[in-house]
Short mmCIF file of C-alpha atoms in Angstrom, two decimals:
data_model
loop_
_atom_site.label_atom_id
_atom_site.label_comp_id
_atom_site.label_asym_id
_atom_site.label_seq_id
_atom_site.Cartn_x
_atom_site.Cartn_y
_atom_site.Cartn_z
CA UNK R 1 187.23 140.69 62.03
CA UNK R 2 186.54 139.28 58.38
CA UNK R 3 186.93 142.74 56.46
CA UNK R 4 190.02 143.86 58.28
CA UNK R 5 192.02 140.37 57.64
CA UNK R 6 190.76 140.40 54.38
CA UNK R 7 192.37 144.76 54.08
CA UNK R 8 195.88 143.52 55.34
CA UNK R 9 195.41 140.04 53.19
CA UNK R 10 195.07 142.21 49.82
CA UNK R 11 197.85 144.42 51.04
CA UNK R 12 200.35 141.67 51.47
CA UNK R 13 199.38 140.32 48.18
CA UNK R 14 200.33 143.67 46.47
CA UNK R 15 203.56 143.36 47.86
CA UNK R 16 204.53 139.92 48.07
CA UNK R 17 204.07 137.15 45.59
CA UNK R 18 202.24 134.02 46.74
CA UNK R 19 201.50 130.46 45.35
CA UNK R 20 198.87 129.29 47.72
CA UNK R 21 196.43 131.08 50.45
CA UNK R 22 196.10 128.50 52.78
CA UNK R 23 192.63 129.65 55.28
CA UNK R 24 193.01 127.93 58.65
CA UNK R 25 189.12 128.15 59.34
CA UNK R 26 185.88 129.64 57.64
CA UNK R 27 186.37 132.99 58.15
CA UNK R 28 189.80 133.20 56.64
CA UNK R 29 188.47 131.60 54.08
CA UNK R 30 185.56 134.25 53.54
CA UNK R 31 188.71 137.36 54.35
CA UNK R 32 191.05 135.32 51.80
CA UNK R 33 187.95 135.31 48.78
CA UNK R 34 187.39 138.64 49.66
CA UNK R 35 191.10 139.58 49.41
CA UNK R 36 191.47 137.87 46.02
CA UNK R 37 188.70 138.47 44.08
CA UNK R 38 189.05 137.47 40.52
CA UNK R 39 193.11 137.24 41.17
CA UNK R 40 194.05 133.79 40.42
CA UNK R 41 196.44 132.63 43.11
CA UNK R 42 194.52 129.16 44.55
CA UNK R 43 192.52 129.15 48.29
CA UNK R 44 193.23 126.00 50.16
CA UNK R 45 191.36 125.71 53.50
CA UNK R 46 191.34 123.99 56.98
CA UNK R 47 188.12 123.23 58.04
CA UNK R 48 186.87 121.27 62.06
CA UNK R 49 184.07 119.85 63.18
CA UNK R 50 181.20 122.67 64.20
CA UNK R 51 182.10 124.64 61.02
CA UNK R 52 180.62 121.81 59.08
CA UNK R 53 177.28 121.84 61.35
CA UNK R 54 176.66 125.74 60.60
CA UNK R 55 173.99 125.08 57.60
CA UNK R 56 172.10 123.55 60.33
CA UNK R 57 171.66 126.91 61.94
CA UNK R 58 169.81 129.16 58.84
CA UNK R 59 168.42 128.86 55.49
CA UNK R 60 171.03 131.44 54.31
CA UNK R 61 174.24 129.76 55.72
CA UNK R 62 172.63 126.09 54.53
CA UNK R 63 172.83 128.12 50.51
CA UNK R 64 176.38 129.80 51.45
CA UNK R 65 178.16 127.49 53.34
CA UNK R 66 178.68 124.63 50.02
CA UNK R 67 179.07 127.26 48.20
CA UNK R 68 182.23 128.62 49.73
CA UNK R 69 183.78 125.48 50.53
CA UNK R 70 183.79 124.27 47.48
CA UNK R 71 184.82 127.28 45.64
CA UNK R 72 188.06 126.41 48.00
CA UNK R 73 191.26 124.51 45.63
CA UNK R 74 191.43 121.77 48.03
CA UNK R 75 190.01 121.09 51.88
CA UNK R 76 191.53 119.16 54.92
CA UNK R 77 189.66 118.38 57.46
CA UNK R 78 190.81 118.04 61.42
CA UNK R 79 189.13 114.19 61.15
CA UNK R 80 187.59 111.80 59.21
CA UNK R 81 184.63 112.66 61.31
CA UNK R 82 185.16 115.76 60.16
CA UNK R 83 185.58 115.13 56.75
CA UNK R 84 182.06 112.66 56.68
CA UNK R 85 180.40 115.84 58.01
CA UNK R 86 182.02 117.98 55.47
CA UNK R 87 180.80 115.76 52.22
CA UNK R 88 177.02 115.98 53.89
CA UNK R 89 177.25 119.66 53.53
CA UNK R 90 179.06 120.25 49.87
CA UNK R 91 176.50 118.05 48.43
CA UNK R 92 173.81 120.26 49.56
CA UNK R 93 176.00 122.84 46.67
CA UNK R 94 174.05 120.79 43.69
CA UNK R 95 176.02 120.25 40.55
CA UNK R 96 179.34 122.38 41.72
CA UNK R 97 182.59 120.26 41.36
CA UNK R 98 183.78 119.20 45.07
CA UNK R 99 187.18 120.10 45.81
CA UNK R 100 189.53 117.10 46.70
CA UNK R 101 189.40 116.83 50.46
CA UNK R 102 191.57 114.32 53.02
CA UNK R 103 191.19 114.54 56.65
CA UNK R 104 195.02 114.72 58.64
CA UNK R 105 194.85 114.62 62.08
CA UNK R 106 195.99 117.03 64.36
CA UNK R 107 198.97 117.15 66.61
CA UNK R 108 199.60 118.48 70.28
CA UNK R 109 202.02 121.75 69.60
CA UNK R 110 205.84 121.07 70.66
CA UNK R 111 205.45 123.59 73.95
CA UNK R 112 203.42 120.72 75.45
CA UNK R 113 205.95 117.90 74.12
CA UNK R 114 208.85 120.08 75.50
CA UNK R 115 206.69 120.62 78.80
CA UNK R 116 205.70 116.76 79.35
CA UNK R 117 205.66 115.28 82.65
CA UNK R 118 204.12 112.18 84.87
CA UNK R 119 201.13 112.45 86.91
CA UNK R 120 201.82 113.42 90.36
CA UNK R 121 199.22 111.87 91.91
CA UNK R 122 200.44 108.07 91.13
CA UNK R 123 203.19 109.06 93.52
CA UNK R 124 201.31 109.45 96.60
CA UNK R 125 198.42 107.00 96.60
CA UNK R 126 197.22 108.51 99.79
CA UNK R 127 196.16 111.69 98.22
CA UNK R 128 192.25 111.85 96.65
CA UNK R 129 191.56 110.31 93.31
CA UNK R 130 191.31 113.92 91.23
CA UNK R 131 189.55 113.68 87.92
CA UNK R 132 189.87 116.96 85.84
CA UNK R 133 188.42 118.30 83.21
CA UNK R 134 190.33 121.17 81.41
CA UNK R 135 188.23 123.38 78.95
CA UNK R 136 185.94 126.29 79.19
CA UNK R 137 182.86 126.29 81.51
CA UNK R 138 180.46 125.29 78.24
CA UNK R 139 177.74 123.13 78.66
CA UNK R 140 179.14 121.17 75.57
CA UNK R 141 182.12 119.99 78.21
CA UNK R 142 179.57 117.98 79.90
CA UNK R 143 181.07 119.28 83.28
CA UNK R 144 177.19 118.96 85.02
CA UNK R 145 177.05 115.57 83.88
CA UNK R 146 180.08 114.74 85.49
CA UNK R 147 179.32 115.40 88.70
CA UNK R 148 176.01 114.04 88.03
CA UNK R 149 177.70 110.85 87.77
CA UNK R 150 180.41 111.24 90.55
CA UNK R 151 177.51 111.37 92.99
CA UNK R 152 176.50 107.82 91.62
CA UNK R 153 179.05 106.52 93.03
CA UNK R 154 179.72 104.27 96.78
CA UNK R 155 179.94 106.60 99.55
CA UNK R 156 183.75 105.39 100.13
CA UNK R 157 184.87 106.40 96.89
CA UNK R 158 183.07 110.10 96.62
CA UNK R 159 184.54 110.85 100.26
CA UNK R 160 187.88 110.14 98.00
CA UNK R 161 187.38 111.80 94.92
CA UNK R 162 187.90 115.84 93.83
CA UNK R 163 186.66 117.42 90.89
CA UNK R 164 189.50 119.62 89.07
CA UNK R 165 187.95 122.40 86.61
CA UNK R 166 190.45 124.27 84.65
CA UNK R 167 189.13 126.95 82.15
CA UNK R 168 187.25 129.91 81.65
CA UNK R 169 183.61 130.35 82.94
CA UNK R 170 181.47 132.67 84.76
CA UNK R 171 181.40 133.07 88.42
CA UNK R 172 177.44 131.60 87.66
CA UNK R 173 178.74 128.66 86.29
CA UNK R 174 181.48 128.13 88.88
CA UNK R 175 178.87 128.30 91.99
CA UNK R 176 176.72 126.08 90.64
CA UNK R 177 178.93 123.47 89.76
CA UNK R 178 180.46 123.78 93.15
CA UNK R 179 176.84 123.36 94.54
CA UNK R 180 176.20 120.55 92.15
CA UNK R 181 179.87 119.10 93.48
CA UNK R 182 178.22 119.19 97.78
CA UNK R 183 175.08 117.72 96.83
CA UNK R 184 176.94 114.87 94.96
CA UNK R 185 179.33 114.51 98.09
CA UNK R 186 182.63 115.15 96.22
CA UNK R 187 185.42 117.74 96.29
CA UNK R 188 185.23 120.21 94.23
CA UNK R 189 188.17 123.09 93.14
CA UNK R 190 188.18 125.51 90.37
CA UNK R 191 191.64 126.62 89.00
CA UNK R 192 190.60 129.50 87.12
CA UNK R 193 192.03 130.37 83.45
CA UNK R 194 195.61 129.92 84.53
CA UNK R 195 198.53 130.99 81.31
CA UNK R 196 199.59 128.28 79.74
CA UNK R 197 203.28 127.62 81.79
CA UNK R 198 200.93 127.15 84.62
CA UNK R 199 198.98 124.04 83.17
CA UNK R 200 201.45 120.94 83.00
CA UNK R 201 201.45 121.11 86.72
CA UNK R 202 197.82 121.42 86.78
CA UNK R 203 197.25 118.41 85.05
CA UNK R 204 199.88 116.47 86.61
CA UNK R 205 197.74 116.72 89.45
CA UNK R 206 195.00 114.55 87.84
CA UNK R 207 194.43 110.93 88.05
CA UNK R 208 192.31 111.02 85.02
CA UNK R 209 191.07 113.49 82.77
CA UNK R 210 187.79 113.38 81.63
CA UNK R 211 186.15 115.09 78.74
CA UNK R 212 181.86 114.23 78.63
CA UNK R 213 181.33 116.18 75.53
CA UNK R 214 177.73 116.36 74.14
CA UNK R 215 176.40 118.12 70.82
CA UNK R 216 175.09 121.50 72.08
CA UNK R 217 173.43 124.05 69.43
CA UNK R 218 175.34 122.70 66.04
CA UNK R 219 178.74 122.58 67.74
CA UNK R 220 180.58 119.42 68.77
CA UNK R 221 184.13 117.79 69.36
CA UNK R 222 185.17 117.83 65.75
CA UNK R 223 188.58 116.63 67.21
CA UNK R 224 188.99 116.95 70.94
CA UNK R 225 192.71 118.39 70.82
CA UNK R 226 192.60 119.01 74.93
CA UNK R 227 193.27 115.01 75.14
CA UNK R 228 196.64 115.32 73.61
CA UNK R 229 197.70 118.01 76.08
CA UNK R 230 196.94 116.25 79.11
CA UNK R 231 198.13 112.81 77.12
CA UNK R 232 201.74 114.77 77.24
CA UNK R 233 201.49 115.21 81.12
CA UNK R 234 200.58 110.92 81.24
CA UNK R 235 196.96 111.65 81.91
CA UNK R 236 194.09 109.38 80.16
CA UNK R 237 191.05 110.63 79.14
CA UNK R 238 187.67 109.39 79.94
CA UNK R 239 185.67 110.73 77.24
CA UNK R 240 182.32 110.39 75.16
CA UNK R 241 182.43 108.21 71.62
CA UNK R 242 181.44 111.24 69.67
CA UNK R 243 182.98 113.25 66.82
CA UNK R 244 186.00 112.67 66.49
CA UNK R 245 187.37 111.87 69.87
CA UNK R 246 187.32 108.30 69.03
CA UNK R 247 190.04 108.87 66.38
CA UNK R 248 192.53 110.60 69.45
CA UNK R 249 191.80 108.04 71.83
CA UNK R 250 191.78 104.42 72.02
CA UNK R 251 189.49 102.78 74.02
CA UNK R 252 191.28 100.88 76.55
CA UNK R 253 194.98 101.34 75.43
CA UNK R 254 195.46 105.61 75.82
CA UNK R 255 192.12 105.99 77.95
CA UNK R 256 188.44 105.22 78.03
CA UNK R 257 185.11 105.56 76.09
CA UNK R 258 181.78 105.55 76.75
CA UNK R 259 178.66 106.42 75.05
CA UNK R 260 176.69 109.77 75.06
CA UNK R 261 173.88 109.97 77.75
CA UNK R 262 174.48 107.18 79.30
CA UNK R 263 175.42 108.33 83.04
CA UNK R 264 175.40 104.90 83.92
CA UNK R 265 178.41 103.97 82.00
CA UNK R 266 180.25 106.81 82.73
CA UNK R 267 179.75 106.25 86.63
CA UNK R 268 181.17 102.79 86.22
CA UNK R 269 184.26 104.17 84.32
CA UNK R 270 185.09 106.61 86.74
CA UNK R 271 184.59 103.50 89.75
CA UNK R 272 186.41 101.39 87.55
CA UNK R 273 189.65 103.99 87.26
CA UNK R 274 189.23 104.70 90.69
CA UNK R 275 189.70 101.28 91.75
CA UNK R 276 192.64 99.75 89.23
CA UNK R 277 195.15 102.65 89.46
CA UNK R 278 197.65 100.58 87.95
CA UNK R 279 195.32 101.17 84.93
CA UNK R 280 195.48 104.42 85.11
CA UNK R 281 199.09 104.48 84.87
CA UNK R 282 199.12 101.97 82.09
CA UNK R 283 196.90 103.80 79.95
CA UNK R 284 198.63 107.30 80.90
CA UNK R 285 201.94 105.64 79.89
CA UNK R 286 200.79 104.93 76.58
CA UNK R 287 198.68 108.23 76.22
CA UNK R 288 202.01 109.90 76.29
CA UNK R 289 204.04 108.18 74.15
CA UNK R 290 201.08 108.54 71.25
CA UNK R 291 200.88 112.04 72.09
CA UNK R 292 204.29 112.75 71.50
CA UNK R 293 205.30 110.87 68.82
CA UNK R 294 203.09 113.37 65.94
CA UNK R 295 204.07 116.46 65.74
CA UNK R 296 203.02 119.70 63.84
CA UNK R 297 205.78 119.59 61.67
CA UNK R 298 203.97 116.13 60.27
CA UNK R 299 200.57 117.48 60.15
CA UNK R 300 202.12 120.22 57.90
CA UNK R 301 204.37 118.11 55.64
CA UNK R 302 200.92 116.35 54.97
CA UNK R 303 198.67 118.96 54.80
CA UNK R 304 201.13 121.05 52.17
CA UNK R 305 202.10 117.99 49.93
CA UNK R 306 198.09 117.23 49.74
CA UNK R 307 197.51 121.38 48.75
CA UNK R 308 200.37 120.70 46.32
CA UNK R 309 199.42 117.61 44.55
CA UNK R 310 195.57 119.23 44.49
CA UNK R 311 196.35 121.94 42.61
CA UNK R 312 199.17 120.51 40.49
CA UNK R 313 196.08 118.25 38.59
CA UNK R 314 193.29 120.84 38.34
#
């Protein structure tokens, strides 16, 4: 896909006049040095969190990887997590000048704003306790751990509690998570991939959202953008303190964090949500209104005066 973007990049470029190339990820940025070659027009560049892991993964991308980044004009990254990541790998380019870098957060896109909603559950507190997780079928999800966790838990509150998967996955992966979900003694239901109108009522169907995300194989939760769409629908997250999910949530005011591996914790957390539902409301309340108060029209009025003011003093 890198040589054909970088074909209708160079096109464009013979017909239109440009100021900036701004590449949204690593392999635009590869298509858009391609595309230019020694043409001077300057290469800005997004980067997030597992494309700053990838020198991990081969001797060649560890001597590439610097190389390109900082060959880019100027860098955001997704979060300062992000961004620490990001200066561990351009110093592994030796004595090349680093590009000026600034990590900007990201937003939840205005569909889910315009789409917001309320929990349904916290109408009917007769109904099971649901905790969701909404995300691919990856083991980097932490959806086995989960239900490890779930089946932790007093007898009286599993025979209450469901299991909500929404995402893609394997019909593998769904079996034995629903097996996993018996032997723990909780309900389990798998949504499927639904299109995107179908989700706010999805996830209005949660009590709490929970996201146990684990480094798996050089990737990770560089930003953990899933928390602001369910955040719109007044959802909390129970997540993991890793990457950058601590910088979307805070702990105890827009939903709860716990530390890797430790199953323990995490079973408490989900008891403790289980049992204070006017928590759950509280911190859904306030997950909203944080989730809908940035928008991408901020993220790019700061990511375009940063490219500006980068290149206007090199």
């Amino acid at each position: 896909s890198i040589l054909p973007m970088a074909i209708a990049l160079r096109r464009r470029l013979r017909r239109e006049g440009f100021d900036l190339v701004h590449a949204c990820e690593r392999a635009s940025l590869i298509a858009a040095k391609l595309a230019l070659g020694r043409c001077n027009i300057p290469v800005c560049v997004t980067v997030h969190g597992s494309e700053t892991l990838r020198w991990q993964t081969s001797s060649v991308v560890r001597w590439m990887d610097p190389r390109l980044y900082r060959s880019a004009r100027a860098i955001v990254a997704n979060s300062v997590y992000t961004s620490e990541q990001l200066s561990v790998m351009l110093d592994l380019g030796g004595v090349m000048e680093s590009p000026p870098q600034k990590a900007i957060l990201l937003a939840v896109g205005d569909w889910w704003v315009q789409h917001s909603g309320v929990g349904l559950n916290r109408k009917n507190r007769g109904s099971p306790f649901v905790l969701g997780t909404l995300g691919r079928l990856d083991a980097r999800k932490g959806h086995r751990e989960v239900l490890q966790a779930c089946g932790q838990l007093p007898e009286h509150l599993r025979r209450h509690l469901t299991y909500l998967v929404i995402g893609a996955g394997s019909n593998q992966c769904v079996d034995m998570l629903s097996k996993e979900a018996a032997e723990a003694g909780v309900g389990f239901e798998y949504a499927g991939a639904p299109d995107r109108p179908e989700l706010p009522s999805l996830i209005r169907r949660m009590d709490a959202h929970v996201l146990y995300a684990k480094p798996v194989r050089h990737t990770i939760e560089g930003f953990g953008l899933v928390v602001l769409e369910v955040a719109t629908q007044g959802v909390p997250t129970l997540a993991t303190r890793l990457g950058g999910i601590p910088e979307v949530i805070a702990n105890n005011e827009t939903g709860v964090l716990v530390e890797p591996g430790n199953s323990k914790a995490l079973t408490e957390a989900i008891r403790h949500l289980m049992e204070t539902p006017e928590l759950v409301a509280a911190l859904g309340r306030e997950a909203r209104h944080r989730a809908s108060s940035r928008r991408w029209t901020d993220v790019a009025r700061e990511t375009y005066n940063f490219f500006g003011e980068s290149i206007a003093i090199r």
